[in-house]
Coordinates of C-alpha atoms in Angstrom, one line a residue:
Chain A
M1 CA 20.6 12.6 -8.6
L2 CA 17.8 10.5 -7.1
K3 CA 18.7 11.1 -3.5
T4 CA 15.3 11.2 -1.8
K5 CA 12.7 8.5 -1.6
F6 CA 10.1 10.9 -3.1
K7 CA 12.3 11.6 -6.2
R8 CA 13.0 7.9 -6.7
H9 CA 9.3 7.0 -6.4
T10 CA 8.3 9.9 -8.8
T11 CA 10.8 8.8 -11.3
A12 CA 9.7 5.2 -11.2
F13 CA 6.1 6.2 -11.5
L14 CA 6.8 8.3 -14.6
I15 CA 8.8 5.6 -16.2
I16 CA 6.1 3.0 -15.7
A17 CA 3.4 5.4 -17.0
L18 CA 5.3 6.5 -20.1
A19 CA 6.5 3.0 -21.0
S20 CA 3.0 1.6 -20.6
I21 CA 1.6 4.3 -22.9
F22 CA 4.2 3.7 -25.6
L23 CA 3.9 -0.1 -25.3
Y24 CA 0.5 -0.1 -27.0
P25 CA 1.5 1.4 -30.4
V26 CA 4.9 -0.3 -30.4
A27 CA 3.3 -3.8 -29.8
Q28 CA 0.6 -3.1 -32.4
S29 CA 3.3 -2.3 -34.9
G30 CA 5.0 -5.7 -34.1
L31 CA 8.3 -4.0 -33.1
I32 CA 9.4 -6.8 -30.9
T33 CA 12.8 -5.4 -29.9
F34 CA 11.3 -2.0 -29.0
T35 CA 8.6 -3.8 -27.0
W36 CA 11.1 -5.7 -24.9
S37 CA 13.1 -2.5 -24.4
L38 CA 10.1 -0.7 -23.0
L39 CA 9.2 -3.7 -20.8
G40 CA 12.8 -3.6 -19.7
L41 CA 12.3 0.0 -18.6
V42 CA 9.3 -1.0 -16.5
I43 CA 11.4 -3.7 -14.9
L44 CA 14.2 -1.1 -14.2
A45 CA 11.6 1.2 -12.6
A46 CA 10.4 -1.7 -10.4
L47 CA 14.0 -2.5 -9.4
L48 CA 14.4 1.2 -8.5
V49 CA 11.5 0.9 -6.1
L50 CA 12.7 -2.4 -4.8
T51 CA 16.0 -0.9 -3.9
T52 CA 14.5 2.2 -2.2
K53 CA 14.1 1.7 1.6
Chain B
M1 CA 0.9 -24.5 -12.0
A2 CA -1.5 -23.0 -9.4
I3 CA 1.4 -23.1 -6.8
V4 CA 3.7 -21.3 -9.2
A5 CA 1.0 -18.8 -10.0
S6 CA 0.5 -18.0 -6.3
V7 CA 4.2 -17.0 -5.9
P8 CA 3.7 -13.2 -6.6
I9 CA 0.9 -13.0 -4.1
L10 CA 2.9 -15.0 -1.5
V11 CA 5.9 -12.7 -2.1
I12 CA 3.8 -9.6 -1.2
L13 CA 2.3 -11.4 1.8
V14 CA 5.7 -12.5 3.2
L15 CA 7.5 -9.2 2.5
M16 CA 4.7 -7.1 4.0
I17 CA 3.8 -9.2 7.0
G18 CA 7.0 -11.0 7.7
F19 CA 9.6 -8.4 6.8
R20 CA 7.3 -5.3 7.3
W21 CA 8.1 -3.8 3.9
G22 CA 6.1 -0.9 2.6
A23 CA 3.4 -1.5 -0.1
A24 CA 5.4 0.1 -2.9
R25 CA 8.5 -2.0 -2.3
A26 CA 6.6 -5.2 -1.8
G27 CA 4.5 -4.4 -4.8
A28 CA 7.6 -4.0 -6.9
A29 CA 8.8 -7.5 -5.7
G30 CA 5.4 -9.0 -6.5
Y31 CA 5.4 -7.4 -9.9
L32 CA 8.9 -8.7 -10.8
A33 CA 8.0 -12.2 -9.6
A34 CA 4.8 -12.1 -11.8
F35 CA 6.8 -10.9 -14.8
F36 CA 9.4 -13.6 -14.4
I37 CA 6.9 -16.4 -13.9
A38 CA 4.7 -15.1 -16.8
V39 CA 7.7 -15.4 -19.2
V40 CA 9.3 -18.5 -17.9
F41 CA 6.4 -20.7 -16.8
F42 CA 3.4 -19.4 -18.6
G43 CA 4.9 -18.6 -22.0
A44 CA 4.0 -14.9 -22.1
G45 CA 5.4 -13.2 -25.2
A46 CA 6.2 -9.5 -25.8
D47 CA 2.7 -8.8 -27.2
V48 CA 0.9 -10.4 -24.2
L49 CA 3.0 -8.4 -21.7
A50 CA 2.8 -5.2 -23.7
F51 CA -1.0 -5.1 -23.9
A52 CA -1.2 -6.2 -20.2
H53 CA 0.9 -3.2 -19.2
T54 CA -1.3 -0.8 -21.2
K55 CA -4.4 -2.3 -19.7
A56 CA -2.8 -2.0 -16.3
F57 CA -2.0 1.7 -17.0
L58 CA -5.6 2.5 -17.9
L59 CA -6.9 0.7 -14.8
T60 CA -4.3 2.6 -12.7
I61 CA -5.5 6.0 -14.1
D62 CA -9.1 5.0 -13.4
V63 CA -8.3 4.2 -9.7
L64 CA -5.8 7.0 -9.1
F65 CA -8.0 9.8 -10.6
I66 CA -10.4 9.3 -7.6
I67 CA -7.7 8.8 -5.0
W68 CA -5.7 11.9 -6.0
A69 CA -8.8 14.1 -6.4
A70 CA -10.3 12.9 -3.1
F71 CA -7.1 13.8 -1.3
L72 CA -7.0 17.1 -3.0
M73 CA -10.5 17.9 -1.8
Y74 CA -9.6 16.7 1.7
S75 CA -6.5 19.0 1.7
V76 CA -8.6 22.0 0.5
A77 CA -11.0 21.5 3.5
E78 CA -8.2 20.6 6.0
E79 CA -6.1 23.6 5.1
A80 CA -9.1 25.9 5.6
G81 CA -9.6 24.4 9.1
A82 CA -13.0 23.0 8.1
I83 CA -12.3 19.4 9.4
K84 CA -11.1 20.8 12.7
T85 CA -14.2 23.0 13.0
I86 CA -16.6 20.1 12.5
G87 CA -14.6 17.9 14.9
R88 CA -14.6 20.7 17.5
L89 CA -18.3 21.3 17.5
L90 CA -19.5 17.7 17.5
P91 CA -18.7 16.9 21.2
A92 CA -20.9 19.8 22.2
L93 CA -23.9 17.8 21.2
T94 CA -23.8 15.3 24.1
R95 CA -22.2 14.9 27.6
D96 CA -22.5 11.0 27.5
R97 CA -19.1 9.6 26.9
G98 CA -20.4 6.5 25.2
M99 CA -22.5 8.6 22.9
Q100 CA -19.5 10.8 22.2
A101 CA -17.7 7.6 21.1
L102 CA -20.5 6.7 18.8
L103 CA -20.8 10.2 17.4
I104 CA -17.1 11.0 16.8
G105 CA -15.5 7.6 16.5
W106 CA -18.2 6.0 14.4
V107 CA -20.5 8.5 12.7
F108 CA -18.0 11.3 12.1
A109 CA -15.2 8.9 11.3
S110 CA -17.4 7.2 8.7
F111 CA -18.3 10.6 7.2
L112 CA -14.6 11.4 7.0
Q113 CA -14.0 8.0 5.3
G114 CA -16.8 8.8 2.9
A115 CA -15.3 12.1 2.0
G116 CA -11.6 11.3 2.2
G117 CA -10.2 8.2 3.7
F118 CA -6.5 7.4 3.6
G119 CA -6.2 7.0 7.4
V120 CA -7.8 10.4 7.9
P121 CA -10.8 9.1 10.1
V122 CA -8.4 7.8 12.8
A123 CA -5.9 10.6 12.4
V124 CA -8.6 13.2 12.9
T125 CA -10.8 11.6 15.5
A126 CA -8.3 9.9 17.8
P127 CA -6.9 13.3 19.2
I128 CA -10.5 14.5 19.7
L129 CA -11.4 11.4 21.7
I130 CA -8.2 11.8 23.8
S131 CA -9.1 15.4 24.6
L132 CA -12.5 14.1 25.8
G133 CA -10.8 11.8 28.3
F134 CA -10.6 8.5 26.4
T135 CA -7.4 6.4 26.8
P136 CA -5.1 6.5 23.8
L137 CA -5.8 2.8 23.2
S138 CA -9.6 3.4 23.1
A139 CA -9.1 6.6 21.1
V140 CA -7.3 4.5 18.3
L141 CA -9.6 1.5 18.6
I142 CA -12.9 3.2 18.4
P143 CA -12.5 5.0 15.1
S144 CA -10.6 2.1 13.6
I145 CA -13.5 -0.2 14.3
G146 CA -16.0 2.5 13.4
H147 CA -15.1 3.4 9.9
G148 CA -14.3 0.0 8.3
W149 CA -17.8 -0.5 7.0
A150 CA -17.5 2.8 5.0
V151 CA -14.2 2.0 3.2
T152 CA -15.5 0.3 0.0
F153 CA -17.9 3.2 -0.9
G154 CA -15.8 5.7 0.9
S155 CA -12.9 7.9 -0.5
M156 CA -15.5 8.7 -3.2
G157 CA -15.9 5.0 -4.1
S158 CA -12.3 4.4 -5.1
S159 CA -12.2 0.8 -3.8
F160 CA -15.5 -0.1 -5.4
N161 CA -14.2 1.6 -8.7
A162 CA -11.1 -0.6 -8.5
M163 CA -13.3 -3.7 -8.3
L164 CA -15.3 -2.5 -11.3
S165 CA -12.1 -2.0 -13.3
A166 CA -10.5 -5.2 -12.2
T167 CA -13.6 -7.4 -13.1
G168 CA -15.1 -5.4 -16.0
L169 CA -18.5 -5.8 -14.4
S170 CA -21.1 -3.0 -14.1
A171 CA -21.8 -1.0 -11.0
S172 CA -25.5 -1.9 -11.2
S173 CA -24.7 -5.6 -10.8
L174 CA -22.1 -5.3 -8.0
A175 CA -23.4 -2.4 -5.9
P176 CA -26.6 -3.9 -4.4
E177 CA -25.0 -6.9 -2.5
S178 CA -21.8 -5.1 -1.7
A179 CA -23.7 -2.2 -0.1
L180 CA -26.1 -4.6 1.6
F181 CA -23.3 -6.7 3.2
L182 CA -21.5 -3.5 4.3
G183 CA -24.7 -2.0 5.6
L184 CA -25.4 -5.0 7.8
A185 CA -21.8 -4.8 9.0
C186 CA -22.4 -1.2 9.9
V187 CA -25.3 -2.1 12.1
L188 CA -23.1 -4.6 14.0
T189 CA -20.3 -2.0 14.2
G190 CA -22.3 0.4 16.5
P191 CA -22.5 -2.1 19.4
M192 CA -18.8 -2.9 18.9
V193 CA -17.8 0.7 19.2
A194 CA -20.0 1.0 22.3
H195 CA -18.2 -2.1 23.7
A196 CA -14.8 -0.7 22.9
A197 CA -15.8 2.6 24.6
D198 CA -17.5 1.3 27.7
G199 CA -17.6 -2.5 27.8
W200 CA -20.8 -4.6 28.0
N201 CA -22.3 -1.8 30.1
G202 CA -21.9 0.5 27.1
V203 CA -23.5 -2.0 24.7
K204 CA -26.6 -2.4 26.9
R205 CA -27.0 1.4 27.5
L206 CA -26.3 2.4 23.9
L207 CA -27.8 -0.5 22.0
L208 CA -30.9 1.5 20.8
P209 CA -29.1 4.6 19.5
A210 CA -26.4 2.4 18.0
L211 CA -29.0 0.3 16.1
V212 CA -30.9 3.4 14.9
L213 CA -27.7 5.1 13.7
G214 CA -26.4 1.8 12.1
V215 CA -29.7 1.2 10.2
V216 CA -29.8 4.8 9.0
M217 CA -26.2 4.9 7.8
G218 CA -26.3 1.4 6.2
A219 CA -29.7 2.0 4.6
V220 CA -28.7 5.3 3.2
Q221 CA -25.5 3.9 1.7
L222 CA -27.5 1.1 0.2
A223 CA -30.1 3.5 -1.3
I224 CA -27.5 5.9 -2.7
A225 CA -25.0 3.3 -4.0
A226 CA -27.4 0.7 -5.3
G227 CA -30.7 2.5 -5.6
A228 CA -29.6 5.9 -7.0
G229 CA -26.5 4.5 -8.7
L230 CA -24.3 7.1 -7.1
W231 CA -21.8 4.6 -5.7
N232 CA -19.1 7.3 -5.3
L233 CA -21.3 9.0 -2.7
G234 CA -22.5 5.9 -0.9
A235 CA -20.5 6.1 2.3
F236 CA -20.3 9.9 2.3
M237 CA -24.1 10.2 2.2
G238 CA -24.4 7.4 4.8
G239 CA -22.1 9.3 7.1
L240 CA -23.9 12.6 6.4
A241 CA -27.2 11.0 7.2
G242 CA -25.7 9.6 10.4
L243 CA -24.5 13.1 11.4
A244 CA -28.0 14.5 10.7
V245 CA -29.8 11.8 12.8
S246 CA -27.2 12.1 15.5
V247 CA -28.4 15.6 16.4
W248 CA -31.6 13.9 17.5
V249 CA -30.3 10.6 18.8
V250 CA -27.7 12.0 21.1
R251 CA -30.3 13.5 23.2
W252 CA -31.2 10.1 24.5
G253 CA -27.9 10.1 26.4
G254 CA -28.3 13.6 27.9
P255 CA -27.9 16.6 25.6
G256 CA -24.8 18.7 25.7
K257 CA -24.6 22.5 25.5
G258 CA -25.4 22.4 21.8
V259 CA -23.8 24.4 19.0
E260 CA -24.0 28.1 19.9
R261 CA -25.5 30.6 17.5
S262 CA -22.1 32.2 16.9
E263 CA -20.7 28.9 15.8
R264 CA -23.4 28.1 13.3
K265 CA -21.9 30.2 10.5
P266 CA -18.4 28.7 10.8
L267 CA -20.0 25.2 10.8
M268 CA -22.0 25.9 7.7
L269 CA -18.9 27.3 6.0
A270 CA -16.9 24.2 7.0
L271 CA -19.6 22.0 5.5
S272 CA -19.9 24.0 2.3
A273 CA -17.3 21.9 0.4
Y274 CA -19.4 18.8 1.1
I275 CA -22.6 20.5 0.1
V276 CA -21.0 21.6 -3.2
L277 CA -19.9 17.9 -3.7
I278 CA -23.5 16.7 -3.3
V279 CA -24.8 19.4 -5.7
F280 CA -22.2 18.7 -8.4
T281 CA -22.7 14.9 -8.2
V282 CA -26.4 15.3 -8.6
V283 CA -26.1 17.8 -11.4
F284 CA -23.3 16.0 -13.4
L285 CA -24.5 12.4 -12.9
L286 CA -28.3 12.6 -12.5
I287 CA -29.4 15.2 -15.1
P288 CA -29.3 13.2 -18.4
P289 CA -28.7 16.0 -20.9
I290 CA -25.7 17.3 -18.9
K291 CA -24.3 13.8 -18.3
N292 CA -24.8 12.7 -21.9
W293 CA -23.1 15.8 -23.2
L294 CA -20.1 15.4 -20.9
D295 CA -19.9 11.7 -21.4
Q296 CA -18.9 12.2 -25.0
A297 CA -15.2 12.6 -23.9
F298 CA -13.9 9.3 -22.8
I299 CA -10.8 7.1 -23.0
Q300 CA -11.4 3.6 -24.4
I301 CA -8.9 1.5 -26.3
Q302 CA -9.5 -1.6 -28.5
F303 CA -7.2 -4.4 -27.6
P304 CA -6.4 -7.4 -29.9
E305 CA -6.6 -11.0 -29.0
T306 CA -3.4 -12.4 -27.5
V307 CA -2.2 -16.0 -27.1
T308 CA 0.6 -17.3 -24.8
A309 CA 3.0 -20.0 -25.9
L310 CA 0.9 -22.4 -23.7
G311 CA -2.2 -21.5 -25.6
Y312 CA -4.0 -19.3 -23.1
I313 CA -6.2 -16.9 -25.0
S314 CA -7.1 -13.4 -23.8
P315 CA -10.0 -12.3 -26.1
A316 CA -10.1 -9.1 -28.0
G317 CA -12.1 -6.3 -26.4
V318 CA -12.1 -2.8 -25.0
N319 CA -11.3 -1.4 -21.6
R320 CA -14.0 0.0 -19.3
P321 CA -14.4 3.6 -20.6
I322 CA -12.9 6.4 -18.5
H323 CA -15.3 9.3 -18.8
I324 CA -13.1 12.3 -18.4
F325 CA -15.6 14.9 -17.3
T326 CA -18.1 12.8 -15.4
H327 CA -15.6 10.5 -13.6
A328 CA -15.9 10.6 -9.8
G329 CA -12.4 12.1 -9.8
A330 CA -13.4 14.9 -12.1
I331 CA -16.4 15.8 -9.9
L332 CA -14.0 16.0 -6.9
V333 CA -11.7 18.3 -8.9
Y334 CA -14.6 20.7 -9.7
T335 CA -15.6 20.5 -6.1
S336 CA -12.1 21.2 -4.9
L337 CA -11.8 24.3 -7.1
V338 CA -15.2 25.8 -6.1
S339 CA -14.6 25.0 -2.4
Y340 CA -11.1 26.6 -2.5
F341 CA -12.8 29.7 -3.9
I342 CA -15.4 29.7 -1.1
Y343 CA -12.9 29.2 1.7
H344 CA -10.6 31.8 0.1
R345 CA -13.4 34.4 -0.1
A346 CA -14.3 33.7 3.5
G347 CA -10.6 34.4 4.5
M348 CA -10.0 30.9 5.8
Y349 CA -6.6 30.5 4.2
L350 CA -3.2 31.8 5.1
P351 CA -1.0 33.2 2.3
G352 CA 0.5 30.4 0.2
A353 CA -2.3 27.9 1.1
G354 CA -2.8 26.9 -2.6
K355 CA 0.8 25.9 -3.0
C356 CA 0.7 24.1 0.3
I357 CA -2.4 22.1 -0.7
L358 CA -0.9 21.0 -4.0
R359 CA 2.5 20.1 -2.4
M360 CA 0.7 18.1 0.4
T361 CA -1.4 16.2 -2.2
V362 CA 1.6 15.3 -4.5
K363 CA 3.8 14.3 -1.5
S364 CA 1.2 12.3 0.2
M365 CA -0.1 10.4 -2.8
M366 CA 3.1 9.4 -4.7
S367 CA 4.1 6.4 -2.6
S368 CA 0.6 4.9 -2.6
S369 CA 0.2 5.7 -6.3
L370 CA 3.3 3.7 -7.1
S371 CA 2.2 0.8 -5.0
I372 CA -1.2 0.8 -6.8
A373 CA 0.5 1.1 -10.2
L374 CA 2.8 -1.9 -9.4
M375 CA 0.1 -4.1 -7.9
V376 CA -2.3 -3.3 -10.8
S377 CA 0.5 -4.3 -13.2
M378 CA 1.2 -7.5 -11.3
A379 CA -2.5 -8.4 -11.3
T380 CA -3.0 -7.6 -15.0
V381 CA 0.0 -9.6 -16.0
M382 CA -1.3 -12.5 -14.0
Q383 CA -4.7 -12.1 -15.6
E384 CA -3.5 -11.8 -19.2
C385 CA -1.0 -14.8 -19.2
G386 CA -3.3 -17.3 -17.5
M387 CA -1.9 -17.2 -14.0
T388 CA -5.1 -16.0 -12.4
E389 CA -7.0 -18.8 -14.3
A390 CA -4.5 -21.4 -12.9
L391 CA -4.8 -20.0 -9.4
A392 CA -8.6 -19.9 -9.6
Q393 CA -8.7 -23.5 -10.8
G394 CA -6.4 -24.5 -8.0
L395 CA -8.5 -22.6 -5.4
A396 CA -11.8 -24.1 -6.8
G397 CA -10.3 -27.6 -6.6
A398 CA -8.9 -27.1 -3.1
V399 CA -11.8 -25.5 -1.3
G400 CA -14.8 -26.4 -3.6
M401 CA -18.1 -25.9 -1.8
G402 CA -16.5 -23.9 1.0
F403 CA -15.3 -21.1 -1.3
P404 CA -18.1 -18.6 -0.5
L405 CA -17.2 -18.8 3.2
I406 CA -13.5 -18.1 2.6
A407 CA -14.0 -15.4 -0.1
P408 CA -14.3 -12.6 2.5
W409 CA -11.2 -13.8 4.3
I410 CA -9.2 -13.7 1.1
G411 CA -10.3 -10.1 0.6
G412 CA -9.5 -9.4 4.3
I413 CA -6.0 -10.9 4.1
G414 CA -5.5 -9.0 0.9
A415 CA -6.4 -5.7 2.6
F416 CA -4.2 -6.5 5.6
M417 CA -1.2 -7.3 3.5
T418 CA -1.5 -4.6 0.9
G419 CA -2.7 -1.9 3.2
S420 CA -6.0 -1.1 1.5
N421 CA -9.4 -2.3 0.3
T422 CA -8.5 -0.8 -3.2
N423 CA -5.3 -2.9 -3.5
S424 CA -7.0 -6.0 -2.3
N425 CA -9.7 -5.6 -4.9
V426 CA -7.1 -5.0 -7.6
V427 CA -5.2 -8.1 -6.7
F428 CA -8.0 -10.5 -5.8
A429 CA -11.2 -9.4 -7.5
G430 CA -10.3 -11.1 -10.8
L431 CA -9.3 -14.3 -9.0
Q432 CA -12.5 -14.3 -6.9
K433 CA -14.6 -13.7 -10.0
R434 CA -13.0 -16.5 -12.0
T435 CA -13.2 -19.0 -9.1
A436 CA -16.9 -18.2 -8.6
E437 CA -17.5 -18.7 -12.3
L438 CA -15.7 -22.1 -12.2
L439 CA -17.8 -23.2 -9.2
S440 CA -21.0 -21.7 -10.7
Y441 CA -21.6 -19.4 -7.8
S442 CA -23.1 -15.9 -8.0
V443 CA -20.2 -13.6 -9.0
P444 CA -21.8 -10.4 -7.5
T445 CA -22.3 -12.2 -4.1
V446 CA -18.7 -13.5 -4.0
L447 CA -17.3 -10.1 -5.0
A448 CA -19.5 -8.5 -2.3
G449 CA -17.9 -10.8 0.2
Q450 CA -14.4 -9.9 -1.3
T451 CA -14.9 -6.2 -0.9
A452 CA -16.7 -6.3 2.4
G453 CA -14.1 -8.5 3.9
A454 CA -11.4 -6.3 2.5
A455 CA -13.0 -3.1 3.8
L456 CA -13.6 -4.4 7.3
A457 CA -10.1 -5.9 7.6
S458 CA -8.3 -2.9 6.0
V459 CA -8.4 -1.1 9.3
T460 CA -5.9 -3.7 10.7
A461 CA -3.4 -3.0 8.0
P462 CA -0.1 -2.1 9.7
A463 CA 0.2 1.2 7.7
K464 CA -3.2 2.3 9.0
V465 CA -2.5 1.3 12.6
V466 CA 0.7 3.3 12.5
V467 CA -1.3 6.4 11.5
G468 CA -3.6 5.9 14.5
T469 CA -0.9 5.2 17.1
S470 CA 1.3 8.1 15.9
T471 CA -1.6 10.6 16.2
A472 CA -2.5 9.2 19.6
G473 CA 1.0 9.3 21.1
M474 CA 1.3 5.5 21.1
D475 CA 4.3 5.2 18.8
G476 CA 5.8 1.7 19.0
K477 CA 2.6 0.2 20.6
E478 CA 1.1 -0.9 17.3
G479 CA 1.1 -4.5 18.5
E480 CA -1.0 -3.6 21.5
V481 CA -3.6 -1.9 19.3
L482 CA -3.5 -4.7 16.7
R483 CA -4.1 -7.4 19.3
V484 CA -7.4 -5.9 20.4
L485 CA -8.4 -4.6 17.0
V486 CA -8.0 -8.0 15.3
G487 CA -10.7 -9.4 17.7
Y488 CA -13.3 -6.9 16.6
T489 CA -12.5 -6.9 12.9
G490 CA -12.2 -10.7 12.9
L491 CA -15.8 -10.9 14.1
L492 CA -17.0 -8.5 11.4
V493 CA -15.2 -10.5 8.7
M494 CA -16.7 -13.7 10.1
F495 CA -20.1 -12.1 10.0
T496 CA -19.5 -11.2 6.3
S497 CA -18.3 -14.7 5.6
L498 CA -21.6 -16.1 7.0
L499 CA -23.6 -13.6 5.0
T500 CA -21.8 -14.7 1.8
G501 CA -22.4 -18.3 2.6
L502 CA -26.1 -17.7 3.4
A503 CA -26.6 -15.7 0.2
I504 CA -24.9 -18.3 -2.0
F505 CA -26.4 -21.5 -0.4
F506 CA -29.8 -20.3 0.5
G507 CA -30.3 -17.5 -2.0
M508 CA -31.0 -14.9 0.7

């Protein structure tokens, strides 16, 4: 599915952007589990970049 | 704690220099290290990390808006053949090889850095210099040395904007000294380019024109960035002024055949995009009723106070507003659209050029956008959970009085390892600011040293050197270029280091 470097980078970038946007209202509402889930998504995106040579 | 806090930065340094990883991949590793350390050693909770990420996202948009739009505008001009036309007609102004090196490898390369950047100055001018008889090594060296001074206020001021966003300080407080340091470095750059082109003989012969051009470009950048407040146009106008004065200065080395009458119209058309940019910038930023009306649309978010488990408080506040319609990136988008229309009407595009421009922009920018997003996230997480504070305290304790002298070197190493002045400012500007505050030194002066050191050393970043060697047919000889280039840029960073020290200790 994410065969090229460009696709993997684009996917990672979009995940980081969307998660960062939603983190604000989620954290303000005090939804701790959701907050950690979104932070986990950002970490997954970073891991995706890390494993892309 | 300072040693633990330095780990994310060391991770990037080791991976990029030692293992030659790209900026995106190393940025991801640095980010993950910062996240882990923030949670385990600095007691960052979900709220601290969440707001840090939203702040990082806003900062990323602020920086990427300019970078994407500047590359779009460059692609619009490049696809129309405008850059090639300007580059083709410049050598006709003089027969003197040394003067050609100054004109193309310094003045034109600086103008290109002002308008676009992203490795373009070397990629465009190195082949021109080779066609004029320069060796491939000289052809890469000359523009690499030549455009460093224009990096901070080049690319429509994206690196300077990154420093503003990372520190939360105003352009009016940071621009004067930053532009002054880089302007003085510009004056020194001319003789260095002459040396790279023709040795000490070239320096002696071309000293006067080099000094005249250097003073003009440096002074115009200072006047535009600090005087007029148009920091996004600083290097661009400096380069443009250099090109204008070159027409007169190059005659001292023996005039060339000149630009023929039939070539004047294509030249004016090629320059039209840049003329539109100047007009739009003046109209949108300098006419108060228009600016005030457009400034009503902006993005600004109120952040609450956050506290880590160790008690580090990040006070409540708002981010630097992102003015959607008067942002430097927005002005570049308007310019790109109008320029595309002009070039299209003049029949300068092949069918499908529009799609080609958009595809080229997205493809070229994605990797660097990701590296910026990750490094910004890393720096913001470090800032919000007290890692930057710990690092600043450690640095202040370790170097104390000598800090002003090493500040430009920190910026320079940051640019070398991250590949750009922008990334260096994102990663280190907050740290430099806090260390200067702890030591009671002038923050604008230290940050001027940071960005000047980063700009001048950014030309030695492996990614940039590879662009140069690949366009000059020197693939695999990056080490050869780097060995010579480091000597010149090292002198320039040392010069900036002395300037920072003089300004701090003697209030010059």
